[in-house]
Coordinates of C-alpha atoms in Angstrom, one line a residue:
Chain A
M254 CA 25.5 -25.1 31.8
T255 CA 25.1 -28.1 34.1
A256 CA 21.8 -26.7 35.2
A257 CA 20.2 -27.4 31.8
A258 CA 18.0 -30.2 33.0
A259 CA 17.3 -28.6 36.4
P260 CA 14.1 -26.6 37.0
R261 CA 14.4 -23.3 35.2
A262 CA 15.8 -20.4 37.1
M263 CA 13.0 -18.3 35.8
H264 CA 12.4 -16.7 39.2
A265 CA 16.0 -15.8 39.8
P266 CA 16.2 -12.2 41.1
S267 CA 18.0 -11.0 37.9
D268 CA 15.2 -12.4 35.7
V269 CA 12.6 -10.7 37.8
R270 CA 14.4 -7.4 37.4
L271 CA 14.7 -8.0 33.7
Y272 CA 11.0 -8.8 33.3
A273 CA 10.1 -5.7 35.4
V274 CA 12.2 -3.4 33.2
L275 CA 10.9 -4.9 29.9
I276 CA 7.3 -4.7 31.0
A277 CA 7.6 -1.2 32.3
L278 CA 9.3 -0.1 29.0
L279 CA 6.5 -1.8 27.0
V280 CA 3.7 -0.2 29.0
V281 CA 5.3 3.3 28.5
L282 CA 5.7 2.7 24.8
C283 CA 2.1 1.4 24.5
L284 CA 0.8 4.6 26.1
I285 CA 2.9 6.8 23.7
A286 CA 1.7 4.8 20.7
L287 CA -2.0 5.4 21.7
L288 CA -1.4 9.2 22.2
I289 CA 0.4 10.0 19.0
G290 CA -0.9 9.9 15.4
D291 CA -1.7 11.9 12.3
V292 CA -4.1 14.0 14.4
A293 CA -3.0 15.5 17.7
L294 CA -5.6 14.6 20.3
T295 CA -5.4 15.2 24.0
P296 CA -6.6 12.3 26.3
A297 CA -9.8 14.3 26.8
E298 CA -10.4 14.6 23.1
L299 CA -9.9 10.9 22.7
A300 CA -13.2 10.4 24.6
S301 CA -15.2 12.5 22.0
P302 CA -17.1 10.5 19.3
A303 CA -14.5 11.2 16.5
G304 CA -11.7 10.6 19.0
A305 CA -13.2 7.3 20.1
I306 CA -13.3 6.1 16.5
I307 CA -9.7 7.1 16.0
L308 CA -8.6 5.4 19.3
Q309 CA -10.6 2.2 19.0
E310 CA -10.6 1.6 15.3
I311 CA -7.2 2.9 14.3
R312 CA -4.7 3.3 17.1
V313 CA -5.6 0.3 19.3
P314 CA -5.6 -2.3 16.4
R315 CA -2.3 -0.8 15.3
L316 CA -0.8 -1.2 18.8
L317 CA -2.2 -4.8 19.2
L318 CA -0.7 -5.8 15.8
G319 CA 2.6 -4.3 16.8
L320 CA 2.6 -6.3 20.1
L321 CA 1.6 -9.6 18.3
M322 CA 4.1 -9.1 15.5
G323 CA 7.0 -7.7 17.6
G324 CA 6.5 -10.5 20.1
S325 CA 6.5 -13.1 17.4
L326 CA 9.7 -11.8 15.8
G327 CA 11.6 -11.6 19.1
L328 CA 10.5 -15.0 20.3
S329 CA 11.1 -16.8 17.0
G330 CA 14.5 -15.1 16.6
A331 CA 15.5 -16.4 20.1
A332 CA 14.2 -19.9 19.3
L333 CA 15.8 -20.1 15.8
Q334 CA 19.1 -18.9 17.2
G335 CA 18.9 -21.6 19.9
L336 CA 17.8 -24.4 17.5
L337 CA 20.4 -23.6 14.8
R338 CA 23.0 -22.5 17.4
N339 CA 23.7 -19.5 15.4
P340 CA 23.3 -15.9 16.5
L341 CA 22.6 -14.8 12.9
A342 CA 19.4 -16.8 12.6
E343 CA 16.3 -14.6 12.4
P344 CA 12.9 -14.8 10.6
G345 CA 13.9 -12.1 8.1
V346 CA 17.5 -13.2 7.5
V347 CA 16.6 -16.8 7.0
G348 CA 13.8 -16.0 4.6
V349 CA 10.7 -16.9 6.7
S350 CA 9.2 -13.4 6.4
A351 CA 9.8 -13.3 2.6
T352 CA 8.1 -16.7 2.0
A353 CA 5.3 -15.8 4.3
A354 CA 4.8 -12.6 2.3
L355 CA 4.7 -14.7 -0.9
G356 CA 2.0 -17.0 0.5
A357 CA -0.1 -14.0 1.7
V358 CA 0.3 -12.1 -1.6
I359 CA -1.0 -15.0 -3.6
V360 CA -4.2 -15.5 -1.6
F361 CA -4.7 -11.8 -1.0
Y362 CA -4.5 -10.3 -4.5
F363 CA -6.2 -13.0 -6.3
G364 CA -9.4 -12.8 -4.2
I365 CA -9.0 -16.0 -2.2
A366 CA -8.7 -14.1 1.1
S367 CA -11.9 -12.0 0.3
A368 CA -13.9 -15.2 0.0
F369 CA -12.2 -17.0 2.9
P370 CA -10.4 -14.5 5.3
L371 CA -8.6 -17.2 7.3
A372 CA -6.7 -18.2 4.1
L373 CA -4.5 -15.1 4.6
P374 CA -2.8 -16.1 7.9
L375 CA -2.8 -19.8 6.8
A376 CA -1.0 -18.9 3.6
G377 CA 1.5 -16.9 5.6
F378 CA 2.0 -19.9 7.8
A379 CA 2.5 -22.2 4.9
G380 CA 5.0 -19.9 3.3
G381 CA 6.9 -19.6 6.6
A382 CA 6.9 -23.3 7.2
V383 CA 8.3 -24.0 3.7
A384 CA 11.2 -21.5 4.4
V385 CA 12.2 -23.0 7.8
A386 CA 12.0 -26.6 6.4
L387 CA 14.0 -25.6 3.4
L388 CA 16.6 -23.9 5.5
Y389 CA 16.9 -26.9 7.8
A390 CA 17.4 -29.1 4.8
L391 CA 19.9 -26.8 3.1
A392 CA 22.0 -25.7 6.0
G393 CA 21.1 -27.9 8.9
R394 CA 21.8 -27.2 12.5
G395 CA 25.1 -26.0 13.7
A396 CA 26.0 -25.0 10.1
S397 CA 28.5 -22.2 9.7
A398 CA 27.2 -18.7 9.6
V399 CA 28.1 -18.4 5.9
T400 CA 26.1 -21.5 5.0
L401 CA 23.1 -20.3 6.9
I402 CA 23.2 -16.8 5.5
L403 CA 23.6 -18.2 1.9
A404 CA 20.7 -20.5 2.3
G405 CA 18.6 -17.7 3.8
I406 CA 19.6 -15.2 1.0
A407 CA 18.7 -17.8 -1.6
I408 CA 15.3 -18.5 -0.1
A409 CA 14.4 -14.8 0.6
N410 CA 15.5 -13.5 -2.8
F411 CA 13.6 -16.2 -4.6
A412 CA 10.5 -15.6 -2.6
S413 CA 10.8 -11.8 -3.1
A414 CA 11.1 -12.2 -6.8
L415 CA 8.0 -14.4 -7.0
T416 CA 6.2 -11.9 -4.8
A417 CA 7.0 -9.1 -7.3
L418 CA 5.8 -11.4 -10.1
A419 CA 2.6 -12.2 -8.4
L420 CA 2.0 -8.5 -7.7
N421 CA 2.5 -7.8 -11.4
L422 CA 0.0 -10.5 -12.4
A423 CA -2.6 -9.3 -9.9
P424 CA -5.8 -7.8 -11.3
S425 CA -5.7 -4.6 -9.2
P426 CA -3.7 -1.8 -10.8
Y427 CA -2.5 -0.8 -7.4
A428 CA -0.9 -4.2 -6.7
A429 CA 2.3 -3.6 -8.7
L430 CA 3.1 -0.6 -6.5
E431 CA 2.6 -2.4 -3.2
I432 CA 5.9 -4.4 -3.1
A433 CA 7.2 -1.9 -0.5
F434 CA 4.4 -3.0 1.9
W435 CA 5.5 -6.6 1.7
L436 CA 9.2 -5.9 1.9
L437 CA 9.2 -3.3 4.6
G438 CA 6.0 -3.8 6.4
S439 CA 3.4 -1.4 7.8
L440 CA 1.1 -1.3 10.8
A441 CA -0.7 1.7 9.4
D442 CA -4.5 1.7 9.1
R443 CA -5.0 -2.0 10.0
S444 CA -8.2 -2.8 11.8
M445 CA -9.5 -5.0 14.6
A446 CA -10.5 -7.5 11.9
D447 CA -6.8 -8.0 11.1
V448 CA -6.0 -8.5 14.8
A449 CA -8.8 -11.0 15.2
L450 CA -7.6 -12.9 12.1
I451 CA -4.1 -13.5 13.3
A452 CA -4.5 -13.6 17.1
A453 CA -5.2 -17.4 17.3
P454 CA -2.3 -18.6 15.0
V455 CA 0.1 -16.1 16.6
L456 CA -0.8 -17.2 20.2
I457 CA -0.6 -20.9 19.3
G458 CA 2.8 -20.2 17.8
W459 CA 3.9 -18.4 21.0
V460 CA 2.9 -21.4 23.1
L461 CA 4.8 -23.8 20.8
L462 CA 7.9 -21.6 20.9
A463 CA 7.8 -20.9 24.6
S464 CA 7.6 -24.7 25.3
T465 CA 11.0 -25.3 23.7
G466 CA 13.0 -23.6 26.5
R467 CA 14.3 -26.7 28.4
A468 CA 15.1 -28.6 25.2
L469 CA 17.0 -25.6 23.8
D470 CA 19.0 -25.4 27.0
A471 CA 19.8 -29.1 26.7
L472 CA 20.8 -28.7 23.1
T473 CA 23.7 -26.4 24.1
L474 CA 25.3 -29.5 25.6
G475 CA 25.3 -31.2 22.2
D476 CA 22.8 -33.5 20.4
A477 CA 23.8 -36.7 22.2
T478 CA 23.7 -35.2 25.7
A479 CA 20.4 -33.5 24.9
Q480 CA 18.9 -36.8 23.8
S481 CA 20.3 -38.6 26.9
L482 CA 18.5 -35.9 28.9
G483 CA 15.2 -37.0 27.3
V484 CA 14.9 -34.3 24.6
S485 CA 13.3 -35.4 21.4
L486 CA 15.3 -33.6 18.7
G487 CA 12.6 -34.2 16.1
G488 CA 9.9 -32.8 18.4
L489 CA 12.0 -29.8 19.2
R490 CA 12.6 -29.0 15.5
L491 CA 9.0 -29.4 14.7
R492 CA 7.9 -27.1 17.5
V493 CA 10.3 -24.4 16.4
I494 CA 9.4 -24.7 12.8
L495 CA 5.6 -24.7 13.4
G496 CA 5.8 -22.1 16.1
T497 CA 7.9 -19.7 13.9
A498 CA 5.8 -20.3 10.8
L499 CA 2.5 -19.7 12.8
A500 CA 3.6 -16.6 14.7
V501 CA 5.7 -14.9 12.0
G502 CA 3.7 -16.2 9.0
A503 CA 0.4 -14.9 10.4
S504 CA 1.9 -11.5 11.4
V505 CA 3.5 -11.0 8.0
S506 CA 0.3 -11.9 6.2
V507 CA -1.4 -8.7 7.5
A508 CA 1.5 -6.4 8.1
G509 CA 4.3 -7.3 5.6
S510 CA 7.8 -8.3 6.6
I511 CA 9.8 -6.4 9.1
A512 CA 13.4 -7.5 9.4
F513 CA 16.1 -7.5 12.1
V514 CA 13.8 -7.4 15.2
G515 CA 14.4 -11.1 15.8
L516 CA 18.2 -10.5 15.4
V517 CA 18.7 -7.4 17.5
V518 CA 16.5 -8.3 20.5
P519 CA 17.9 -11.7 21.5
H520 CA 21.4 -10.4 21.0
L521 CA 20.8 -7.4 23.3
L522 CA 19.2 -9.5 26.0
R523 CA 21.5 -12.6 26.0
P524 CA 24.0 -11.2 28.5
F525 CA 21.2 -10.6 31.0
V526 CA 20.0 -14.3 31.1
G527 CA 23.4 -16.0 31.4
H528 CA 23.5 -16.9 27.7
E529 CA 20.9 -19.6 28.4
P530 CA 18.6 -20.0 25.3
G531 CA 15.6 -21.1 27.4
R532 CA 15.7 -18.1 29.7
L533 CA 16.1 -15.9 26.6
L534 CA 12.7 -16.8 25.0
L535 CA 10.2 -14.8 27.0
P536 CA 12.3 -11.7 27.5
S537 CA 12.9 -11.7 23.7
A538 CA 9.1 -11.7 23.1
L539 CA 8.7 -8.7 25.4
G540 CA 11.8 -6.9 23.9
G541 CA 10.6 -7.7 20.3
A542 CA 7.2 -6.1 21.0
A543 CA 8.9 -3.1 22.6
L544 CA 11.3 -2.6 19.7
L545 CA 8.6 -2.9 17.0
I546 CA 6.3 -0.5 18.9
A547 CA 9.2 2.0 19.3
S548 CA 10.0 1.7 15.6
D549 CA 6.4 2.3 14.7
I550 CA 6.3 5.4 17.0
A551 CA 9.4 6.7 15.3
A552 CA 7.9 6.0 11.8
R553 CA 4.9 8.2 12.8
L554 CA 7.0 10.9 14.4
I555 CA 9.7 11.4 11.7
P556 CA 8.2 13.9 9.3
T557 CA 8.2 12.4 5.8
G558 CA 5.7 13.1 3.1
T559 CA 4.5 9.5 3.0
E560 CA 4.7 7.7 6.4
L561 CA 8.0 5.9 6.9
R562 CA 7.8 2.1 7.0
P563 CA 8.7 0.5 10.4
G564 CA 10.9 -2.0 8.4
V565 CA 13.1 1.0 7.4
I566 CA 13.7 1.9 11.1
T567 CA 14.4 -1.7 12.2
A568 CA 16.8 -2.2 9.3
L569 CA 18.7 1.0 10.3
I570 CA 18.9 -0.2 13.9
G571 CA 19.6 -3.8 12.9
L572 CA 22.3 -3.5 10.3
P573 CA 25.1 -2.4 12.8
F574 CA 24.2 -5.4 15.0
F575 CA 24.3 -7.6 12.0
F576 CA 27.8 -6.4 11.0
A577 CA 29.0 -6.7 14.6
L578 CA 27.8 -10.3 14.7
V579 CA 29.4 -11.1 11.4
L580 CA 32.7 -9.7 12.6
A581 CA 32.4 -11.7 15.9
Q582 CA 31.7 -14.9 13.9
R583 CA 34.8 -14.3 11.8
R584 CA 36.9 -14.1 14.9
V585 CA 35.5 -17.5 16.1
Q586 CA 35.5 -19.3 12.7
P587 CA 38.2 -17.7 10.5
Chain B
M158 CA -6.5 26.9 -18.4
R159 CA -3.9 29.3 -19.6
F160 CA -2.4 26.4 -21.6
A161 CA -5.7 25.6 -23.2
A162 CA -6.3 29.2 -24.1
A163 CA -2.8 29.4 -25.6
L164 CA -3.5 26.2 -27.5
A165 CA -6.8 27.6 -28.7
A166 CA -4.9 30.7 -30.0
A167 CA -2.2 28.5 -31.6
V168 CA -4.8 26.3 -33.2
T169 CA -6.7 29.3 -34.7
V170 CA -3.5 30.6 -36.3
S171 CA -2.4 27.2 -37.6
S172 CA -5.8 26.3 -39.0
A173 CA -5.8 29.6 -40.9
C174 CA -2.6 28.4 -42.5
V175 CA -3.7 24.9 -43.1
A176 CA -6.5 25.2 -45.7
A177 CA -8.4 21.9 -45.3
P178 CA -9.2 20.1 -42.0
P179 CA -7.3 16.9 -41.4
A180 CA -8.7 13.9 -43.1
R181 CA -7.1 11.3 -40.9
V182 CA -6.7 11.9 -37.2
A183 CA -5.1 9.5 -34.7
S184 CA -5.3 9.8 -30.9
L185 CA -2.7 8.6 -28.4
H186 CA -4.7 9.4 -25.3
L187 CA -8.0 8.5 -23.7
C188 CA -8.9 12.1 -23.1
A189 CA -8.2 13.0 -26.7
D190 CA -10.1 9.9 -27.9
Q191 CA -13.3 11.1 -26.3
L192 CA -13.1 14.6 -27.7
L193 CA -12.3 13.1 -31.1
L194 CA -15.2 10.7 -31.0
A195 CA -17.6 13.5 -30.0
L196 CA -16.4 16.1 -32.5
A197 CA -14.9 14.5 -35.6
D198 CA -16.7 12.8 -38.5
R199 CA -16.4 9.0 -38.1
D200 CA -14.3 8.7 -41.3
Q201 CA -11.9 11.4 -40.0
I202 CA -10.8 9.0 -37.2
A203 CA -7.7 6.9 -38.1
S204 CA -7.1 5.4 -34.7
I205 CA -8.0 5.7 -31.0
T206 CA -6.6 4.1 -27.9
F207 CA -7.9 0.7 -26.7
L208 CA -9.1 2.5 -23.6
A209 CA -11.7 4.5 -25.6
A210 CA -13.8 1.3 -26.0
E211 CA -13.5 0.4 -22.3
P212 CA -16.9 1.3 -20.7
T213 CA -15.4 1.8 -17.2
A214 CA -12.8 4.3 -18.6
S215 CA -14.6 6.1 -21.4
V216 CA -18.0 7.7 -21.8
M217 CA -17.7 7.2 -25.6
A218 CA -17.2 3.4 -25.4
E219 CA -20.4 2.8 -27.5
A220 CA -19.2 5.1 -30.3
A221 CA -15.6 3.7 -30.2
R222 CA -16.8 0.2 -31.1
G223 CA -15.5 -0.9 -34.6
L224 CA -12.8 1.8 -34.9
P225 CA -9.1 0.8 -35.2
V226 CA -7.4 1.0 -31.8
N227 CA -3.7 1.6 -30.7
R228 CA -1.8 1.2 -27.5
G229 CA 0.1 4.4 -27.7
K230 CA 3.1 3.1 -29.6
A231 CA 4.8 5.2 -32.3
E232 CA 5.0 2.2 -34.7
E233 CA 1.2 1.8 -34.7
I234 CA 0.7 5.4 -35.5
V235 CA 3.3 5.9 -38.2
S236 CA 2.0 3.1 -40.3
L237 CA -1.4 4.8 -40.4
R238 CA 0.1 8.0 -41.9
P239 CA -2.3 10.4 -40.1
D240 CA -2.5 14.1 -40.9
L241 CA -2.8 14.9 -37.3
V242 CA -2.0 13.1 -34.0
L243 CA -3.6 14.1 -30.7
A244 CA -1.5 13.4 -27.6
G245 CA -2.4 13.9 -24.0
P246 CA -0.7 14.9 -20.7
F247 CA 0.3 11.4 -19.9
S248 CA 1.4 10.3 -23.4
A249 CA 5.0 9.0 -23.5
R250 CA 7.2 12.0 -24.3
S251 CA 9.5 9.8 -26.3
T252 CA 6.6 8.7 -28.5
V253 CA 5.5 12.2 -29.1
A254 CA 9.1 13.3 -29.9
L255 CA 9.6 10.4 -32.3
L256 CA 6.4 11.2 -34.2
R257 CA 7.3 14.8 -34.5
G258 CA 10.8 13.8 -35.6
L259 CA 9.3 11.8 -38.4
G260 CA 7.5 14.9 -39.6
G261 CA 4.1 14.3 -38.3
R262 CA 1.8 17.0 -36.9
V263 CA 1.3 16.3 -33.2
V264 CA -0.9 18.4 -31.0
D265 CA -0.6 18.0 -27.3
L266 CA -3.8 18.4 -25.3
P267 CA -2.8 19.5 -21.8
Y268 CA -4.6 18.4 -18.5
V269 CA -7.5 20.6 -17.7
G270 CA -8.4 21.2 -14.1
S271 CA -11.3 23.7 -14.6
F272 CA -14.6 24.1 -16.5
E273 CA -13.1 27.2 -18.2
G274 CA -10.3 24.9 -19.4
I275 CA -12.7 22.3 -20.6
R276 CA -14.6 24.9 -22.7
A277 CA -11.3 26.1 -24.2
Q278 CA -10.1 22.6 -25.1
I279 CA -13.4 21.5 -26.6
A280 CA -13.5 24.7 -28.7
A281 CA -9.8 24.2 -29.8
V282 CA -10.2 20.6 -30.8
A283 CA -13.5 21.3 -32.7
E284 CA -11.7 24.1 -34.6
L285 CA -8.8 21.8 -35.3
L286 CA -11.1 19.2 -36.7
G287 CA -13.0 21.7 -38.9
H288 CA -16.2 21.4 -36.9
P289 CA -16.4 24.5 -34.7
E290 CA -20.2 24.4 -34.5
R291 CA -20.1 20.9 -32.9
G292 CA -17.8 22.2 -30.2
A293 CA -20.0 25.2 -29.5
R294 CA -23.0 22.8 -29.2
L295 CA -21.1 20.5 -26.8
I296 CA -20.1 23.5 -24.6
A297 CA -23.6 24.8 -24.5
Q298 CA -24.9 21.4 -23.5
M299 CA -22.4 21.2 -20.7
D300 CA -23.1 24.8 -19.5
S301 CA -26.9 24.2 -19.4
R302 CA -26.3 21.0 -17.4
L303 CA -24.1 23.0 -15.0
A304 CA -26.6 25.8 -14.7
A305 CA -29.4 23.4 -13.9
V306 CA -27.5 22.2 -10.8
A307 CA -25.8 25.5 -9.8
P308 CA -25.6 25.8 -6.0
P309 CA -27.6 28.4 -4.1
R310 CA -25.7 31.1 -2.3
G311 CA -25.0 30.5 1.4
A312 CA -23.3 28.1 3.7
R313 CA -21.5 25.2 2.0
L314 CA -21.3 21.6 3.2
T315 CA -17.9 19.9 3.2
A316 CA -17.0 17.1 0.9
A317 CA -13.9 14.8 0.6
A318 CA -13.1 12.5 -2.2
Y319 CA -11.3 9.4 -0.9
Q320 CA -9.5 6.9 -3.1
P321 CA -7.3 3.8 -2.5
G322 CA -4.2 4.7 -0.5
G323 CA -5.9 7.8 0.9
F324 CA -5.5 9.8 -2.3
T325 CA -7.9 12.7 -2.6
A326 CA -8.9 15.6 -4.9
R327 CA -6.1 18.0 -4.6
A328 CA -6.4 21.8 -5.3
G329 CA -6.3 22.6 -9.0
S330 CA -7.6 19.2 -10.1
L331 CA -10.8 18.7 -12.1
E332 CA -12.3 16.8 -9.2
D333 CA -11.7 19.9 -7.0
A334 CA -13.4 22.1 -9.6
A335 CA -16.4 19.8 -9.9
I336 CA -16.8 19.6 -6.1
A337 CA -16.8 23.4 -6.0
A338 CA -19.2 23.7 -8.9
A339 CA -21.6 21.4 -7.0
G340 CA -21.6 23.8 -4.1
F341 CA -19.3 21.9 -1.7
D342 CA -16.3 22.9 0.2
N343 CA -13.5 20.5 -0.7
L344 CA -12.1 19.5 2.6
A345 CA -9.0 17.9 1.1
T346 CA -7.5 21.2 0.0
R347 CA -7.4 22.1 3.7
L348 CA -6.2 18.7 5.0
D349 CA -3.8 17.7 2.3
S350 CA -0.2 18.3 3.4
G351 CA 1.0 18.4 -0.2
S352 CA 1.3 14.7 -0.8
G353 CA -2.2 14.5 -2.4
R354 CA -3.2 12.2 0.4
V355 CA -5.2 12.5 3.6
A356 CA -4.5 10.2 6.5
L357 CA -7.4 8.1 7.7
E358 CA -7.1 9.6 11.2
T359 CA -7.3 13.1 9.7
L360 CA -10.4 12.2 7.7
A361 CA -12.0 10.6 10.7
A362 CA -11.3 13.7 12.9
S363 CA -12.7 16.1 10.3
A364 CA -15.8 14.1 9.4
P365 CA -16.9 15.6 6.1
D366 CA -20.6 16.0 5.3
L367 CA -20.1 14.1 2.1
L368 CA -17.7 11.3 1.3
I369 CA -17.0 10.8 -2.4
L370 CA -16.0 7.3 -3.5
G371 CA -15.9 5.5 -6.8
G372 CA -12.6 4.4 -8.4
E373 CA -12.9 1.6 -11.0
A374 CA -10.4 -0.7 -9.2
D375 CA -11.7 -0.1 -5.7
H376 CA -13.3 -3.5 -5.4
L377 CA -10.1 -5.5 -6.6
P378 CA -8.0 -6.6 -3.6
S379 CA -5.1 -4.4 -2.9
Q380 CA -3.6 -3.0 0.3
Q381 CA -4.4 0.6 -0.8
A382 CA -8.0 -0.3 -1.7
R383 CA -8.5 -2.0 1.7
L384 CA -8.4 1.4 3.3
L385 CA -11.9 2.1 1.8
A386 CA -13.3 -0.8 3.8
H387 CA -11.7 0.3 7.1
P388 CA -14.1 0.3 10.1
A389 CA -13.1 3.9 11.0
L390 CA -14.3 5.0 7.5
R391 CA -17.5 3.1 7.8
A392 CA -18.1 4.5 11.3
L393 CA -18.2 8.1 9.8
P394 CA -21.6 9.7 9.8
S395 CA -20.9 11.3 6.4
A396 CA -23.3 10.8 3.4
R397 CA -21.7 8.8 0.6
V398 CA -21.8 9.2 -3.1
Y399 CA -20.2 7.2 -5.9
V400 CA -18.8 9.2 -8.8
P401 CA -17.5 6.9 -11.6
A402 CA -13.8 7.8 -12.3
R403 CA -14.5 8.1 -16.0
L404 CA -16.6 11.3 -15.4
W405 CA -13.7 13.4 -14.2
T406 CA -10.4 11.6 -15.1
C407 CA -10.5 13.5 -18.4
G408 CA -11.7 17.1 -18.8
G409 CA -14.8 16.8 -21.0
W410 CA -18.4 17.9 -21.2
F411 CA -19.2 14.8 -19.1
A412 CA -17.6 16.4 -16.0
A413 CA -21.0 18.2 -15.7
D414 CA -22.5 14.7 -15.0
A415 CA -20.1 14.4 -12.0
V416 CA -21.2 17.8 -10.8
A417 CA -24.9 16.7 -11.1
L418 CA -24.2 13.5 -9.1
L419 CA -22.6 15.6 -6.3
A420 CA -25.2 18.4 -6.4
A421 CA -28.0 15.8 -5.9
Q422 CA -26.5 15.1 -2.5
R423 CA -27.0 18.8 -1.4
A424 CA -30.7 18.2 -0.8
R425 CA -30.1 15.3 1.6

């Protein structure tokens, strides 16, 4: 880890290969996502007027949202794990998604978002920022896995309870039944308006998170060494908190919360980047997008009466990883 | 329909046994409220539900004003000591059982999904209340309304009702019957996979001639209602018509007004 302050080995051959594999995988998944749906359409039929509506107004926005949200979850998972030096940190587990959903629910159901659309991603951002700040205050960095998980559970459950309360108080009779959307997410039937609404906050969040690579690498050497290498710990924290809250908060505000993507993806990719948190960031964004798109494809292909939620699939995939990580932690810290 | 016919028969028998028509009738259900308000003497009505006075839910809101209202709880009804309680398809079964257990006479009005069923139910309730001639008049009024807008023979246009969450008019519903009576082919009965829903993609691909909208909560923000504002739906070339939900949520003479609203779109 002595290379922490050296120029990043981003162009090392193994990284190039990793990027090539991830991008190829993502491209294939994107093509599949555009070709499948409730209506079976051949590529030729997609050019017909009805097919063009389906492609441009339904499938493309769904795919773009999946890319934005999946990338946000993977990237913020990798950054949170680096900052908190804890492989269990993840936007869903630490309660960011739940508080972002609470913020979005309040502005959406009570008509604020209809009057001022940008309020929706902003409320998601505010909710997410409160969760990360609370978590940092409650558990701090380098806290034991148990402390982190306890703080996360407390924040997430409290936020989910308030979300259910807000839905019950909402004027629409449909609201009370929509808790599943906020807890398990959905990319179904979103529109380009949703994509346009969250694109800017998500991309700003990505830039903030991607800029933390060198500081996260330095942090693996300890706080004092990192500071001696010129890393501002306060600045690093602020960038991870703001970046996560912007990227994940905005995504959750239009697609609900989807758990475990930020946990599974960095965990899977870590061995390929020499366990360096800085090199893990961008591959995690690509991997997160790939995992969410794949889960959304599975949600559409598995025949259930009502379409399956992508959060169900990611949870089914994520839980074994979570247990494996908990067991690994027990071995390290009995 | 068969239920309604059986009910009509049962009512005829029982009203032959019960000499006088009930003097105090309470209703536990919006659909029963509206029939009661149209067919009973005003002093025969002991209580109706609060929804009966709600103009978005009830066509009899004007007539309901000033009458005592309930929220479908057994306690409220027992204290009124009615001779007859009318319950509906969505009344809490526990409430109905409790009222029956206390010795009250409770008549269940089943859901009606056809105009034949509506005629039978109006006739049955009118008979029950001791005013069969009012029932016959209401039925005749509905039938003449329906006859006035009856569709010509020949090719039918397609129509699809679309509600928040993608819910539609499934086969056997009153909405389905009204769409058919207005001369349209209900696309949903072909597209629905059994969940009562039609996916947005499926609707966009089938492009019905007429898109039927009009729930009461469609304008309040919810994820399911957002579907109705989706660009893919707006891009459809279909004609659009708004049918207020109160016209066909309950089976009543007013369902003919829903048919008339739909039939007016045939000319376009």
